[in-house]
Amino acid sequence: MDCRSLARLGLTAVLVSTPAMASAQDRQIFSDRLVTITVADDPHYTIAHSIVIEAGQPVYARTGAELEGRSWTATRTSERGTETIHSDACPALRTVALSFATLPPLQVRPMPSVAHGGEPGAALPMPPTRKDGFSTRLTFASETADGSYASVEVAGGNDYSRWGHDAVSALLRCWGPLTPIRAS
């Protein structure tokens, strides 16, 4: 095989494989979705479910007053079906949605990229852990420092897990608990 044929074969391989790589990287980011809260099953407290909180129109608020006055929708999905609430009928939803923006920024520090131990003060930290309540995972889109958007998933992180637990708890008064049915 000569150099030109080898070059054509290489270019063809890149062109054929590029759409597959791009589709894996270019996940659709929903602009009206604030957060998806995935709640883990707890055999004594709740069945597994997810809550999607979405902004009403307009999605992009131009002023603080427009943001404060925005309507919100939350949809809870479990094995028992789907329920939807609106902030007009459930004021707790507006409070929950607006409080999401007050969470502290995430610091990106993957464990393998940081030296731990060896140096004084460089030992692995022992963070506090949640002992009870709803165990949640949050999935959301966030603007990055360069103005692009990234998909983020957080499981743990004390401020984020606390917010997830508090959000699920606050919304319970609007649609009731999903208590597991105990076998007799």
CSV table of C-alpha atoms in Angstrom, one decimal:
chain,number,residue,atom,x,y,z
A,1,MET,CA,0.0,0.0,0.0
A,2,ASP,CA,1.5,3.4,-1.0
A,3,CYS,CA,1.5,6.5,1.2
A,4,ARG,CA,-1.5,8.1,-0.6
A,5,SER,CA,-3.7,5.0,0.0
A,6,LEU,CA,-2.6,4.9,3.6
A,7,ALA,CA,-3.4,8.6,4.1
A,8,ARG,CA,-6.8,8.1,2.5
A,9,LEU,CA,-7.5,5.1,4.7
A,10,GLY,CA,-6.5,7.1,7.8
A,11,LEU,CA,-8.7,10.1,6.8
A,12,THR,CA,-11.6,7.8,6.1
A,13,ALA,CA,-11.2,6.2,9.6
A,14,VAL,CA,-11.2,9.7,11.2
A,15,LEU,CA,-14.3,10.9,9.3
A,16,VAL,CA,-16.2,7.7,10.0
A,17,SER,CA,-15.4,7.7,13.7
A,18,THR,CA,-15.9,11.4,14.4
A,19,PRO,CA,-19.7,11.4,14.5
A,20,ALA,CA,-19.7,8.6,17.1
A,21,MET,CA,-17.2,10.5,19.3
A,22,ALA,CA,-19.0,13.8,18.9
A,23,SER,CA,-22.4,12.3,19.8
A,24,ALA,CA,-20.9,10.9,23.1
A,25,GLN,CA,-19.5,14.3,24.0
A,26,ASP,CA,-22.4,16.5,22.9
A,27,ARG,CA,-25.1,15.5,25.3
A,28,GLN,CA,-28.1,17.7,25.0
A,29,ILE,CA,-28.3,20.2,27.8
A,30,PHE,CA,-31.8,21.3,28.5
A,31,SER,CA,-31.9,25.1,29.1
A,32,ASP,CA,-35.2,25.1,31.1
A,33,ARG,CA,-34.1,22.2,33.4
A,34,LEU,CA,-32.7,23.5,36.7
A,35,VAL,CA,-31.9,20.2,38.3
A,36,THR,CA,-32.8,16.5,38.5
A,37,ILE,CA,-32.8,15.1,42.0
A,38,THR,CA,-32.5,11.3,42.1
A,39,VAL,CA,-33.6,9.9,45.4
A,40,ALA,CA,-32.3,6.5,46.6
A,41,ASP,CA,-34.5,3.8,47.9
A,42,ASP,CA,-34.7,3.5,51.7
A,43,PRO,CA,-36.7,0.5,52.8
A,44,HIS,CA,-38.1,2.3,55.9
A,45,TYR,CA,-38.5,5.8,54.5
A,46,THR,CA,-39.1,6.2,50.8
A,47,ILE,CA,-39.1,4.3,47.5
A,48,ALA,CA,-36.7,5.4,44.8
A,49,HIS,CA,-37.8,8.3,42.7
A,50,SER,CA,-36.6,11.3,40.7
A,51,ILE,CA,-37.7,14.9,40.8
A,52,VAL,CA,-37.1,17.2,37.8
A,53,ILE,CA,-37.4,20.9,38.5
A,54,GLU,CA,-37.9,23.1,35.4
A,55,ALA,CA,-38.1,26.9,34.9
A,56,GLY,CA,-41.2,28.5,33.4
A,57,GLN,CA,-41.0,31.1,30.7
A,58,PRO,CA,-38.8,33.0,30.0
A,59,VAL,CA,-36.0,30.6,30.7
A,60,TYR,CA,-33.4,33.4,30.8
A,61,ALA,CA,-34.3,36.0,33.4
A,62,ARG,CA,-33.1,39.6,32.6
A,63,THR,CA,-33.6,41.0,36.0
A,64,GLY,CA,-33.6,39.8,39.6
A,65,ALA,CA,-37.3,40.6,39.8
A,66,GLU,CA,-38.0,38.5,36.8
A,67,LEU,CA,-36.1,35.6,38.3
A,68,GLU,CA,-37.9,36.0,41.7
A,69,GLY,CA,-41.3,36.0,39.9
A,70,ARG,CA,-40.6,33.1,37.6
A,71,SER,CA,-42.9,30.1,37.8
A,72,TRP,CA,-41.5,26.6,38.4
A,73,THR,CA,-42.6,23.1,37.7
A,74,ALA,CA,-41.5,19.9,39.5
A,75,THR,CA,-42.2,16.4,38.2
A,76,ARG,CA,-41.8,13.4,40.5
A,77,THR,CA,-41.5,10.0,38.9
A,78,SER,CA,-41.5,6.7,40.7
A,79,GLU,CA,-42.8,3.1,40.2
A,80,ARG,CA,-46.1,4.5,41.4
A,81,GLY,CA,-46.4,7.0,38.5
A,82,THR,CA,-45.7,10.6,37.7
A,83,GLU,CA,-46.9,13.7,39.6
A,84,THR,CA,-46.4,17.3,38.7
A,85,ILE,CA,-46.6,20.4,40.9
A,86,HIS,CA,-46.4,24.1,40.1
A,87,SER,CA,-44.9,26.9,42.2
A,88,ASP,CA,-48.2,28.8,42.0
A,89,ALA,CA,-49.9,26.1,44.1
A,90,CYS,CA,-46.8,25.1,46.0
A,91,PRO,CA,-44.7,28.1,47.1
A,92,ALA,CA,-42.1,25.8,48.6
A,93,LEU,CA,-41.1,24.9,45.0
A,94,ARG,CA,-40.1,28.5,44.3
A,95,THR,CA,-38.1,28.6,47.5
A,96,VAL,CA,-36.3,25.4,46.6
A,97,ALA,CA,-35.6,26.4,43.0
A,98,LEU,CA,-34.2,29.8,44.0
A,99,SER,CA,-32.0,28.4,46.7
A,100,PHE,CA,-30.2,26.1,44.3
A,101,ALA,CA,-28.2,29.1,43.0
A,102,THR,CA,-26.9,29.8,46.5
A,103,LEU,CA,-24.9,26.5,46.7
A,104,PRO,CA,-21.1,27.0,46.8
A,105,PRO,CA,-19.1,26.5,43.6
A,106,LEU,CA,-17.6,23.0,43.2
A,107,GLN,CA,-13.9,22.7,43.4
A,108,VAL,CA,-12.5,20.2,40.9
A,109,ARG,CA,-9.9,18.0,42.6
A,110,PRO,CA,-9.9,14.4,41.5
A,111,MET,CA,-8.2,12.2,44.1
A,112,PRO,CA,-5.5,10.9,41.7
A,113,SER,CA,-4.3,14.4,40.8
A,114,VAL,CA,-3.6,15.6,44.4
A,115,ALA,CA,-0.8,14.6,46.7
A,116,HIS,CA,-2.1,13.3,50.0
A,117,GLY,CA,0.0,12.6,53.0
A,118,GLY,CA,3.8,12.8,53.3
A,119,GLU,CA,3.7,16.6,53.8
A,120,PRO,CA,2.4,18.1,57.1
A,121,GLY,CA,-1.2,19.1,56.6
A,122,ALA,CA,-1.6,17.1,53.4
A,123,ALA,CA,-3.4,14.1,54.9
A,124,LEU,CA,-6.7,13.0,53.4
A,125,PRO,CA,-9.5,15.0,55.0
A,126,MET,CA,-12.2,13.2,57.0
A,127,PRO,CA,-15.4,15.0,55.9
A,128,PRO,CA,-18.6,14.7,57.9
A,129,THR,CA,-21.1,12.2,56.6
A,130,ARG,CA,-24.9,12.2,56.4
A,131,LYS,CA,-26.4,9.7,58.9
A,132,ASP,CA,-30.1,10.0,58.0
A,133,GLY,CA,-32.5,11.6,55.6
A,134,PHE,CA,-32.9,11.3,51.8
A,135,SER,CA,-29.9,10.1,49.9
A,136,THR,CA,-29.8,12.2,46.7
A,137,ARG,CA,-27.8,12.6,43.5
A,138,LEU,CA,-28.1,15.9,41.7
A,139,THR,CA,-27.7,16.3,37.9
A,140,PHE,CA,-27.7,19.7,36.3
A,141,ALA,CA,-26.1,21.9,33.7
A,142,SER,CA,-23.8,24.7,34.7
A,143,GLU,CA,-22.0,27.6,33.0
A,144,THR,CA,-18.3,27.3,33.2
A,145,ALA,CA,-15.7,30.0,33.7
A,146,ASP,CA,-15.2,30.3,29.9
A,147,GLY,CA,-19.0,30.7,29.3
A,148,SER,CA,-19.6,27.2,27.9
A,149,TYR,CA,-21.9,24.7,29.6
A,150,ALA,CA,-21.1,21.5,31.3
A,151,SER,CA,-23.2,18.6,32.6
A,152,VAL,CA,-22.6,18.0,36.3
A,153,GLU,CA,-23.6,15.1,38.5
A,154,VAL,CA,-23.0,15.3,42.3
A,155,ALA,CA,-23.5,12.4,44.7
A,156,GLY,CA,-22.4,13.5,48.1
A,157,GLY,CA,-20.7,16.8,48.9
A,158,ASN,CA,-22.2,18.0,52.1
A,159,ASP,CA,-23.8,21.2,50.9
A,160,TYR,CA,-25.2,19.5,47.8
A,161,SER,CA,-26.5,16.4,49.7
A,162,ARG,CA,-28.0,18.7,52.3
A,163,TRP,CA,-29.7,20.8,49.6
A,164,GLY,CA,-31.0,17.6,47.9
A,165,HIS,CA,-32.4,16.3,51.2
A,166,ASP,CA,-33.9,19.6,52.2
A,167,ALA,CA,-35.5,20.0,48.7
A,168,VAL,CA,-37.2,16.6,48.8
A,169,SER,CA,-38.4,17.3,52.4
A,170,ALA,CA,-39.8,20.7,51.5
A,171,LEU,CA,-41.7,19.4,48.5
A,172,LEU,CA,-43.3,16.5,50.5
A,173,ARG,CA,-46.0,18.9,51.8
A,174,CYS,CA,-47.1,19.5,48.2
A,175,TRP,CA,-47.5,15.9,47.0
A,176,GLY,CA,-47.0,13.7,50.1
A,177,PRO,CA,-44.5,10.9,50.9
A,178,LEU,CA,-43.7,7.8,48.8
A,179,THR,CA,-43.6,5.5,51.8
A,180,PRO,CA,-42.7,1.9,51.0
A,181,ILE,CA,-45.5,-0.6,51.4
A,182,ARG,CA,-44.4,-3.1,54.0
A,183,ALA,CA,-45.2,-6.8,53.5
A,184,SER,CA,-47.2,-8.3,56.4
